[in-house]
XYZ file of C-alpha atoms in Angstrom:
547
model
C 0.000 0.000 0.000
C 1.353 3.496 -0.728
C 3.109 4.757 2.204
C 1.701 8.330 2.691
C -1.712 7.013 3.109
C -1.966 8.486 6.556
C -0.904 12.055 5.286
C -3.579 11.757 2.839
C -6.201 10.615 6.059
C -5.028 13.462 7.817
C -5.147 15.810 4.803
C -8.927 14.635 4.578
C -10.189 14.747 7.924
C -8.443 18.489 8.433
C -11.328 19.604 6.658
C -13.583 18.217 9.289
C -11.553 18.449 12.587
C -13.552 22.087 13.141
C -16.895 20.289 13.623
C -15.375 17.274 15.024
C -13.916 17.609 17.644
C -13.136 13.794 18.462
C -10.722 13.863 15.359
C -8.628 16.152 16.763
C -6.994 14.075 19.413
C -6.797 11.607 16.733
C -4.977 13.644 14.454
C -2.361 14.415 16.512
C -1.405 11.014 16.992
C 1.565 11.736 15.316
C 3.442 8.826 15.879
C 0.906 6.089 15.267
C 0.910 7.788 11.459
C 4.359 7.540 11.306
C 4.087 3.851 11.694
C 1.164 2.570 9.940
C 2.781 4.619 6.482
C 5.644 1.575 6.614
C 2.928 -0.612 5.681
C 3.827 -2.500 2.327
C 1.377 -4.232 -0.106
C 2.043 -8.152 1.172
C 0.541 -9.198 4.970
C 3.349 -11.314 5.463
C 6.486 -8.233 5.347
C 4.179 -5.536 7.119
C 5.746 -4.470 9.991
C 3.806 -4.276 12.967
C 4.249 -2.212 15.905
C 4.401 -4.360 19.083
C 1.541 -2.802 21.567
C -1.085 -0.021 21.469
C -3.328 1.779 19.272
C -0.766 1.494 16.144
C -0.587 -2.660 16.301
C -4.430 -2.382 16.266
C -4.880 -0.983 13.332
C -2.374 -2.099 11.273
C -3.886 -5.594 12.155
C -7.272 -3.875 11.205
C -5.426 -2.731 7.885
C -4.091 -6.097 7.216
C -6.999 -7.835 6.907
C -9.043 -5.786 4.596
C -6.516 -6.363 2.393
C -6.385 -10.176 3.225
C -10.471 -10.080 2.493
C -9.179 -8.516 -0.674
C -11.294 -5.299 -0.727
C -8.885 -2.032 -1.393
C -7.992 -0.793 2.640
C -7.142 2.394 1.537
C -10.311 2.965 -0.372
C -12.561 0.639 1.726
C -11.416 2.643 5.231
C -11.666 6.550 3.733
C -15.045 5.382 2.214
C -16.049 4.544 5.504
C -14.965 7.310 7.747
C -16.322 9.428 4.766
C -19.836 8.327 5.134
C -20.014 8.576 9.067
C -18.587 11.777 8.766
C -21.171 12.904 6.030
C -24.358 11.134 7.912
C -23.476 12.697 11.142
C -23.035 16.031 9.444
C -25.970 16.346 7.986
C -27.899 14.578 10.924
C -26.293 16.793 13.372
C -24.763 20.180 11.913
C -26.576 20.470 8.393
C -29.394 23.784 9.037
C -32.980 22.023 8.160
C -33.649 22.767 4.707
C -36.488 24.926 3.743
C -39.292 22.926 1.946
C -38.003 19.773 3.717
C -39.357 17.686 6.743
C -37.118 16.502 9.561
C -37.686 12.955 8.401
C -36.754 14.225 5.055
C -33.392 15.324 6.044
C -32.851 12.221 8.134
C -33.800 10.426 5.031
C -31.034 12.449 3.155
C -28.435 11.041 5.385
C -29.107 7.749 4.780
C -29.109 8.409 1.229
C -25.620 10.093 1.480
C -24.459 7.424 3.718
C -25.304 4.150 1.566
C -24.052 6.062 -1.587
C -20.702 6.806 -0.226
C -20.926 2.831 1.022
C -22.009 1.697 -2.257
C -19.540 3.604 -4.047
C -16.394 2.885 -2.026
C -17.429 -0.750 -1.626
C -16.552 0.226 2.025
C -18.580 -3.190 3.303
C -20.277 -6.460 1.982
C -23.336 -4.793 -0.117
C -25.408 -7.194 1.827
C -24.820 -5.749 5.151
C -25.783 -1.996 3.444
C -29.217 -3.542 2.808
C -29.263 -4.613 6.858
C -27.540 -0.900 7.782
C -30.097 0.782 5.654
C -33.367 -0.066 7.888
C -31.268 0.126 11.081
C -30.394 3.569 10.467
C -33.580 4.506 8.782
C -35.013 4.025 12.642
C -32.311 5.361 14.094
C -31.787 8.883 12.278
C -36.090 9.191 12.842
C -36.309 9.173 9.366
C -39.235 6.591 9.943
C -41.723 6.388 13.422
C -42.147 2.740 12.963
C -39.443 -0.124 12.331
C -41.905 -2.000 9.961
C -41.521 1.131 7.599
C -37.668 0.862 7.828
C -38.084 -2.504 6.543
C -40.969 -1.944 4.158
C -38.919 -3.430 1.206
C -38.198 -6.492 2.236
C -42.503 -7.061 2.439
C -43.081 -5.913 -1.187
C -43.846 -7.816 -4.442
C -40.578 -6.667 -6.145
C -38.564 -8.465 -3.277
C -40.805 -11.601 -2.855
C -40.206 -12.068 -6.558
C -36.746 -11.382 -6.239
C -36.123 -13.882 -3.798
C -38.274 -16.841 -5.203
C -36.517 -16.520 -8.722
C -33.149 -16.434 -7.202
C -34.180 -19.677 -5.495
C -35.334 -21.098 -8.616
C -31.966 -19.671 -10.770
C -29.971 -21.254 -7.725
C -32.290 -24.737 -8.582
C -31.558 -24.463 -12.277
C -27.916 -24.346 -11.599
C -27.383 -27.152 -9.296
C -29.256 -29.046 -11.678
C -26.973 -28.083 -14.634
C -29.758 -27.323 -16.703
C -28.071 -23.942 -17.177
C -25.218 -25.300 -18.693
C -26.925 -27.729 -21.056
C -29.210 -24.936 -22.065
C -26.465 -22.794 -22.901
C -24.018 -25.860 -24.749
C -26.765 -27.311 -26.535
C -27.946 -24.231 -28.165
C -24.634 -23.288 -29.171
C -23.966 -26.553 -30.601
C -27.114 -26.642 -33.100
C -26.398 -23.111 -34.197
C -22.450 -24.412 -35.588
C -21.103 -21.477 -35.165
C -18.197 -20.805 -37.787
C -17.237 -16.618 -37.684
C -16.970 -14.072 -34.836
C -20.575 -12.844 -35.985
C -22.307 -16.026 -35.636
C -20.749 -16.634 -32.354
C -21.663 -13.110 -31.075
C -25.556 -13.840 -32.380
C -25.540 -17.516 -31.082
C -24.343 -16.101 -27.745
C -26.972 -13.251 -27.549
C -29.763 -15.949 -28.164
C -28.296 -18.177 -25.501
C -28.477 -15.145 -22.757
C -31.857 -14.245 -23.869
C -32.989 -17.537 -23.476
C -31.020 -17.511 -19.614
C -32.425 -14.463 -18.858
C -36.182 -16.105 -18.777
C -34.665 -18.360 -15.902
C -31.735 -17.160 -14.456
C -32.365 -13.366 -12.991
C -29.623 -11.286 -12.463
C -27.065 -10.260 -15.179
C -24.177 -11.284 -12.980
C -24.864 -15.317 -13.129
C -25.357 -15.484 -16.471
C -21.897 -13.962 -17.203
C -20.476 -16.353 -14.684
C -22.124 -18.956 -15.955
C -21.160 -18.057 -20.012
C -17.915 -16.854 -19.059
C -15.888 -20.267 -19.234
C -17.996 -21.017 -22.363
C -16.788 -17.742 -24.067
C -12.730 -18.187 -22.928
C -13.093 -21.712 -25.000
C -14.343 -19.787 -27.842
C -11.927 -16.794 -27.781
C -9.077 -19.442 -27.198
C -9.443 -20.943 -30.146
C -7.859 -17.491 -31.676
C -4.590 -16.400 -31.774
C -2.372 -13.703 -30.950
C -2.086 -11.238 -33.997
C -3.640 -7.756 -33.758
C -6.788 -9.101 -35.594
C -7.230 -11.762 -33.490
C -6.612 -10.047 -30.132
C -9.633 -7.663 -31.524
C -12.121 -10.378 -31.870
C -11.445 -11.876 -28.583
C -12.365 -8.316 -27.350
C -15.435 -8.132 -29.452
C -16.793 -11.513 -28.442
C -16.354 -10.666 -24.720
C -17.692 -6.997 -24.556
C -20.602 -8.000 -26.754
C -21.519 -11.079 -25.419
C -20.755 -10.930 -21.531
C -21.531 -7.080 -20.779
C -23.577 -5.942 -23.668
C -25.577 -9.136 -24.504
C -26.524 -9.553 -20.577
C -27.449 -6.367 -20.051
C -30.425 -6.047 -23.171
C -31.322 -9.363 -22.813
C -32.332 -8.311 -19.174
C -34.065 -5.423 -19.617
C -37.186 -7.297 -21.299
C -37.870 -9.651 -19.021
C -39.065 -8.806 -15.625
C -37.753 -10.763 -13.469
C -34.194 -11.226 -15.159
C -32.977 -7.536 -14.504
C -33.430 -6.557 -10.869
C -33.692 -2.896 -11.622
C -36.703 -3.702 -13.563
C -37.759 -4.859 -10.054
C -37.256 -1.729 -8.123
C -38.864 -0.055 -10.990
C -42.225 -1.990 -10.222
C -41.947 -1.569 -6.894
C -42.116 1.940 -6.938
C -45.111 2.485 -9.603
C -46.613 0.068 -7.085
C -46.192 2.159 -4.328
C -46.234 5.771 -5.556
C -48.603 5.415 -8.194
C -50.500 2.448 -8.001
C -50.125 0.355 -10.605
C -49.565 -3.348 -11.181
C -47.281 -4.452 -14.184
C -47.291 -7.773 -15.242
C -44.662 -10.585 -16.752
C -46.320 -9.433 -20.195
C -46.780 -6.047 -19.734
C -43.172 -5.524 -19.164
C -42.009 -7.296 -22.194
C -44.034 -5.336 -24.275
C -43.220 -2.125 -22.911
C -39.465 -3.043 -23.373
C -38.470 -5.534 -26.256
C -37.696 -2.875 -28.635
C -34.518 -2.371 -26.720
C -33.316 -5.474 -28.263
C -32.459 -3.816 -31.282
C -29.568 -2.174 -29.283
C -27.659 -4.964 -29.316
C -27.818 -5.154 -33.042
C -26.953 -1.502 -32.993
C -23.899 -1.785 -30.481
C -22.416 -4.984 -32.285
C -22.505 -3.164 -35.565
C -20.512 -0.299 -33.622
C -17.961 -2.656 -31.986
C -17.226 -4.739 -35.159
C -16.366 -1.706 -37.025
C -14.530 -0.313 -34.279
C -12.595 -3.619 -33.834
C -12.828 -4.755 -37.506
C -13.941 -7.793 -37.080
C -16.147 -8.076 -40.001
C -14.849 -11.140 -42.054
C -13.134 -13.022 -39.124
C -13.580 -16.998 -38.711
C -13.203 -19.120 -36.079
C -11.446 -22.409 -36.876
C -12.135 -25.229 -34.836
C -15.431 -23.215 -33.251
C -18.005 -26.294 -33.949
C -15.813 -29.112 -32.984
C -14.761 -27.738 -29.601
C -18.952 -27.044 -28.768
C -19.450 -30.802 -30.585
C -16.901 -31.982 -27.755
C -18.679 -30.154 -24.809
C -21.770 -31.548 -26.020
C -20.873 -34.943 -25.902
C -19.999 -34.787 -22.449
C -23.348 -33.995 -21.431
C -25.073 -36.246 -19.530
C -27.800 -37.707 -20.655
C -31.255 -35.372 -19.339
C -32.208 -36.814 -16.255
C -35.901 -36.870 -15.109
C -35.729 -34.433 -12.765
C -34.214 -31.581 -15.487
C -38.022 -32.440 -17.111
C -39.706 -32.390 -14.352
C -38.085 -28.704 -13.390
C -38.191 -27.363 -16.926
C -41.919 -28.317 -17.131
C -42.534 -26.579 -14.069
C -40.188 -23.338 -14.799
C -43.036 -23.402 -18.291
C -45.822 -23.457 -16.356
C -44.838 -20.721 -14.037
C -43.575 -18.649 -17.024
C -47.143 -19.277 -18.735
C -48.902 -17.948 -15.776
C -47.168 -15.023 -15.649
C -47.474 -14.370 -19.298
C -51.296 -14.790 -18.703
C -51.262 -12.566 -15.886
C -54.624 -10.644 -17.360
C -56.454 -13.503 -18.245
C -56.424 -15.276 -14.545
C -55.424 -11.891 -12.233
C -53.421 -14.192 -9.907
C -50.650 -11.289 -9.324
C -46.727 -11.895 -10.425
C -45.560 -12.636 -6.932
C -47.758 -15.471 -5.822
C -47.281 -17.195 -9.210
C -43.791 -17.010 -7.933
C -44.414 -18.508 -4.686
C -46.299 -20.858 -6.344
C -43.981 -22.606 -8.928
C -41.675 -22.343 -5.937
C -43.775 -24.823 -4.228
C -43.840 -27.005 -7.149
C -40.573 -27.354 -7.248
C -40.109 -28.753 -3.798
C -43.338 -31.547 -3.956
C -40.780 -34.706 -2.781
C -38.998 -36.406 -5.230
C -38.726 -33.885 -8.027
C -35.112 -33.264 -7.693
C -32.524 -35.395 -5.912
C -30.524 -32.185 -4.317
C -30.311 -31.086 -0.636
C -31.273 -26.932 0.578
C -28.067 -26.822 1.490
C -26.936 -27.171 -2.105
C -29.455 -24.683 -3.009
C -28.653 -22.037 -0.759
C -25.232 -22.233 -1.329
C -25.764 -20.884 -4.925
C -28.526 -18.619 -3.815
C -27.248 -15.056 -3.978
C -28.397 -13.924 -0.616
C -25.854 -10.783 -0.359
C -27.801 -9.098 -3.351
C -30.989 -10.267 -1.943
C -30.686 -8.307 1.465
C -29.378 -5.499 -0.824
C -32.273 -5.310 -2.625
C -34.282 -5.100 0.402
C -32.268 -2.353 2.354
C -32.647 -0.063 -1.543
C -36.304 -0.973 -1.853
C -36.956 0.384 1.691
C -34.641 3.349 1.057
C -36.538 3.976 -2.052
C -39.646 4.064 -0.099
C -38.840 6.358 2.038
C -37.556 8.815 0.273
C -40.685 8.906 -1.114
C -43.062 9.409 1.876
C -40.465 11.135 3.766
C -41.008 14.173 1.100
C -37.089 14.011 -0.289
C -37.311 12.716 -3.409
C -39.860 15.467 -4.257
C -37.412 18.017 -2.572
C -34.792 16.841 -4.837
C -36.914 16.756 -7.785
C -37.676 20.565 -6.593
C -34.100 21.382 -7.201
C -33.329 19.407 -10.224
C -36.564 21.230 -11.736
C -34.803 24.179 -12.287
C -32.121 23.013 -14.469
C -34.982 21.209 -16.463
C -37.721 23.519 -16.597
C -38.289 25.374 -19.728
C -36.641 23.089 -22.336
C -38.713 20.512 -24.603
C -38.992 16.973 -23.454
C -36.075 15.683 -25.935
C -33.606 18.576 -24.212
C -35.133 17.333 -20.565
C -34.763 13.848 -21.444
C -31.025 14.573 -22.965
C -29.596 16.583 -19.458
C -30.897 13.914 -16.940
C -29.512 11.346 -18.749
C -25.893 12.457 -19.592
C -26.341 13.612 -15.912
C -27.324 10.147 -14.464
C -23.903 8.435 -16.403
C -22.074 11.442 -14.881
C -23.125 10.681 -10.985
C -22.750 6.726 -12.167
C -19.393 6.988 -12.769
C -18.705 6.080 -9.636
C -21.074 3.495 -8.983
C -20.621 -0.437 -9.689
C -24.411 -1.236 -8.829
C -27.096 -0.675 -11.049
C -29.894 -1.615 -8.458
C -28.258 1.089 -5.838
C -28.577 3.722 -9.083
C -31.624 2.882 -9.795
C -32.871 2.694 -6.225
C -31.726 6.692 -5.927
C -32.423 7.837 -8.700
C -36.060 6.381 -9.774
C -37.546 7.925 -7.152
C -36.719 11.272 -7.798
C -37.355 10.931 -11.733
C -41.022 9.807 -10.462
C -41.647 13.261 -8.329
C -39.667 15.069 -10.953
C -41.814 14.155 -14.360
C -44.869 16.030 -13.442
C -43.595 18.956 -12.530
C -42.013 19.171 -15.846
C -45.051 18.401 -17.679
C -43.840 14.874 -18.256
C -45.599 10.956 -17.943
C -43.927 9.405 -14.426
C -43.273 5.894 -16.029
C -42.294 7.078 -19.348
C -40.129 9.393 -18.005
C -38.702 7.157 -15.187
C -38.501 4.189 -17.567
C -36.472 6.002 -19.971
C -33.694 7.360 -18.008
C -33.695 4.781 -15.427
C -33.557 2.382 -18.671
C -30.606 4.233 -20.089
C -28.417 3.920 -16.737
C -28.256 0.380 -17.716
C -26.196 1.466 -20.593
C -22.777 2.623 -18.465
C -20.437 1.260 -20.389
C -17.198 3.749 -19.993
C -15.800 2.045 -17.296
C -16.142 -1.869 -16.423
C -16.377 -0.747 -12.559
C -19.748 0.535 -13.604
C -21.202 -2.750 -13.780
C -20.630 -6.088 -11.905
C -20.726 -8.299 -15.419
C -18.289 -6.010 -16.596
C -15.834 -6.777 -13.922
C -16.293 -10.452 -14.394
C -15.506 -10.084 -17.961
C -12.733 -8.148 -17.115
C -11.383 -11.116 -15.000
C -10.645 -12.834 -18.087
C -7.594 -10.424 -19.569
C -9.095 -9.767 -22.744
C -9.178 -6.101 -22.980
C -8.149 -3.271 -21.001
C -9.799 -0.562 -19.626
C -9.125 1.671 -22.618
C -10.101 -0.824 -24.616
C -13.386 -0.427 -23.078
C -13.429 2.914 -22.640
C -13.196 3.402 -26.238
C -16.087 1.152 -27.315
C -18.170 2.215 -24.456
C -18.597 5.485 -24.691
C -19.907 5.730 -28.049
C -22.388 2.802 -27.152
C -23.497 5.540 -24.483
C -24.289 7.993 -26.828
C -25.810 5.129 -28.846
C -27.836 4.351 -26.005
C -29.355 8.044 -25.096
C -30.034 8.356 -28.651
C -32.048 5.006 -29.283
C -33.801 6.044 -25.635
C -35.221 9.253 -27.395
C -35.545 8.202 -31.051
C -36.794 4.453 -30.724
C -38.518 4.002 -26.940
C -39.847 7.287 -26.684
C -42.293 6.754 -30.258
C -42.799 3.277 -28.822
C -43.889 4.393 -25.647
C -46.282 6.973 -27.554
C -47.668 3.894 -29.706
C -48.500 1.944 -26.602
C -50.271 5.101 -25.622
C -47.341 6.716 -22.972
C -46.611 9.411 -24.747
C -43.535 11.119 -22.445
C -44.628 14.721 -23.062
C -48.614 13.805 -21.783
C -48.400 13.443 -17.873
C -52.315 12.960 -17.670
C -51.836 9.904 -19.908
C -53.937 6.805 -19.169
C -52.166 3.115 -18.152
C -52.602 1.504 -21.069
C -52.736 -1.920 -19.582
């Protein structure tokens, strides 16, 4: 670790020693600086001091970095949003327009998104801090308000089709799905792959929610492709095009038609539940949002031409997916029993307005289904281990958050203030600012459900005092987040296609931020006239729900 960390501590909490008065004792620990700054990068040649304060935390230092989370960046993230919360909870004057719960509420926003951006803890454990300081700060009277996200459809969905995804993959239907597919298409050029790939995730994405397993889960599949290539200029650029496509891009569209495969889409339900009352359904989402398919098409003709990939061929592409295939097991009969059972649950919530059983108790009960004795020959503890319970609790903590901000009256003070950089311009110029200004704040952030949870929210409150349709409006730029492609911190998928060495972050850089632009544009140009056709036109707030 760089040595003159503790300068820089010091340098940073200066600027709060006047209001704190705690840190000034602290700062003038001179000494103890002095000898956490020998610390190097490995555990085992860190020096540690023998007693005190100092051998405390350079133990404390020692094992972040064992965890493998950044200490320098994991402990100023930290201090940083204490520091923040307690400033604003404590020092901050009480805004005018805003309630006391309000500004409460605003310090739990500031803390989690200092959290969330800093990766400062386990994201699970901000979805367990988030009610506990909801109560805590009086941002909420009641504890059962703090928590109201982990009660709501969006997060007994969430849960049940994690369980199932979790089911699919300790069955290995995932993988057969995936090789099998593959194998019938015969790939033979970088194109084909690309497409044959793209159908494989969309297929996925009907059972396996979350973009993050299904990159995990393709990832080995695509380094066998990309391997068969060698190590010229060309070739180097296909292996990149294959795995920004395919992983990032290709797992991001695919999710945003399907409901239950994206959990922003989630969050997004949640709060038209709450704030405005409506119920969308399995099939009402997919119609709403299949058009954004097309940007896939859109963003692979970008990255072939920016790689130049046009003509290239993959030799030896169909025999290595022959061999994988032939390795399969034969289908056992609980994979048939569990695929007829993930059909009938997907049929029932395609038919949502034809039987008016809602979304989440389909859920619950295909879950059921699923665990009659004898259908699968598994244990829960198999399950569970595969579940992804961290993102779960996360989910919760940002649903309640999101909540919140709403009754607590912040989201419509913030949508107060953002109003007057807005007001006054068409929708298209509206629709253009918050955009480029979401992918400005996100930056910074590696989860698109924490985005989404702060910003949707606000883009609900904000649309009609603009003149603008809540869900059209919220939709689209909440829609277009999905899309941050500059940096592969941005999004989780990203990083695990990072993992595999293929490209840098230039590399990515380059491609992405055109497919930004891309994305903004086909946001106004293609969804917008969509929306309109469905009868959401963005520009009517007094529109009707179509549905």
């Amino acid at each position: 670790m760089e040595a003159n960390f503790p300068l820089q501590v010091i340098t940073t909490l200066q600027g709060v020693e006047a209001n704190f008065q705690p840190f000034s004792k602290f700062l003038q620990n001179w000494n103890f600086f002095r000898e956490v700054s020998m610390l190097q990068d490995s555990p085992s040649t860190t020096p540690c001091p023998r007693f005190g304060l100092a051998r405390f935390l350079t133990t404390l230092w020692g094992n972040a970095d064992m965890a493998g989370v950044s200490p320098k960046k994991s402990f100023l993230g930290f201090i940083l949003a204490w520091v923040v919360f307690l400033g604003i909870i404590l020092f901050m004057p009480q805004p005018e327009g805003l309630s006391q719960q309000g500004k409460a509420t605003l310090a739990v926003v500031a803390w989690a998104s200092i959290i969330w951006v800093s990766e400062a803890i386990p994201v699970g454990i901000t979805g367990v801090a988030i009610p506990m300081l909801l109560t805590l700060s009086g941002a909420v009277d009641k504890f059962p308000k703090a928590v109201s996200g982990f009660t709501s459809n969006a997060y007994f969905i969430c849960m049940i089709a994690f369980i199932m995804a979790a089911i699919i993959q300790v069955a290995g239907i995932d993988k057969r799905i995936a090789i099998t597919l593959l194998h019938k298409l015969r790939i033979k050029s970088a194109n084909s792959t690309i497409m044959g790939l793209f159908g494989v995730n969309f297929i996925l994405s009907i059972i396996v929610p979350g973009a993050n397993p299904r990159g995990a889960l393709l990832l080995p599949i695509v380094n066998g492709i990309t391997n068969l290539f060698g190590d010229t200029p060309a070739e180097r650029a296909v292996k990149k095009h294959i795995m920004i496509q395919v992983l990032v891009y290709g797992s991001m569209i695919s999710g945003m038609c399907i409901l239950t495969s994206h959990l922003p889409n989630l969050v997004l339900v949640g709060l038209f539940s709450k704030e405005l009352h409506l119920d969308i359904s399995y099939l009402d989402w997919f119609i709403l949002q299949w058009p954004y398919l097309g940007m896939f098409f859109l963003t692979n003709f970008w990255l072939r031409s920016h790689f130049k990939t046009k003509n290239m061929g993959i030799e030896g592409g169909a025999q290595v997916l022959t061999e994988q295939f032939k390795r399969l097991p034969q289908i056992s009969q609980s994979e048939i029993l569990i695929l007829l059972i993930f059909g009938f649950t997907a049929t029932l919530w395609m038919t949502q307005s034809w039987h008016h059983i809602p979304s989440h108790v389909v859920a619950m009960l295909g879950l059921i289904l699923l665990f009659i004795p004898g259908i699968f020959p598994f244990t829960w503890k198999q399950i569970q281990e595969r579940t992804i319970w961290g993102t779960l609790i996360m989910l919760g903590g940002a649903l309640s958050m999101s909540q919140c901000m709403g009754s607590s009256g912040l989201a419509a003070w913030l949508a107060e203030h953002i109003h007057i950089f807005a007001v006054g311009h068409p929708w298209w110029l509206i629709l253009l600012i918050i955009m480029v200004g979401t992918h400005i704040i996100r930056l910074g952030m590696l989860s698109n459900v924490a985005a989404v949870s702060l910003f949707a929210p606000i883009l609900v409150k904000l649309a009609p005092t603009l003149g603008l349709h809540p869900v059209a409006f919220t939709m689209l730029v909440a829609d277009t987040d999905t899309f941050a492609y500059i940096l592969p911190t941005q999004i989780t998928v990203a990083v695990i296609a990072y993992s595999s060495n293929t490209f840098s972050m230039a590399d990515y850089a380059k491609a992405g931020w055109v497919s930004v632009l891309m994305a903004i544009g086909y946001g106004i140009f293609v969804m917008v006239p969509w929306y309109a056709f469905l009868g959401l036109p963005v520009w009517d707030p007094t529109a009707p729900w179509p549905f």
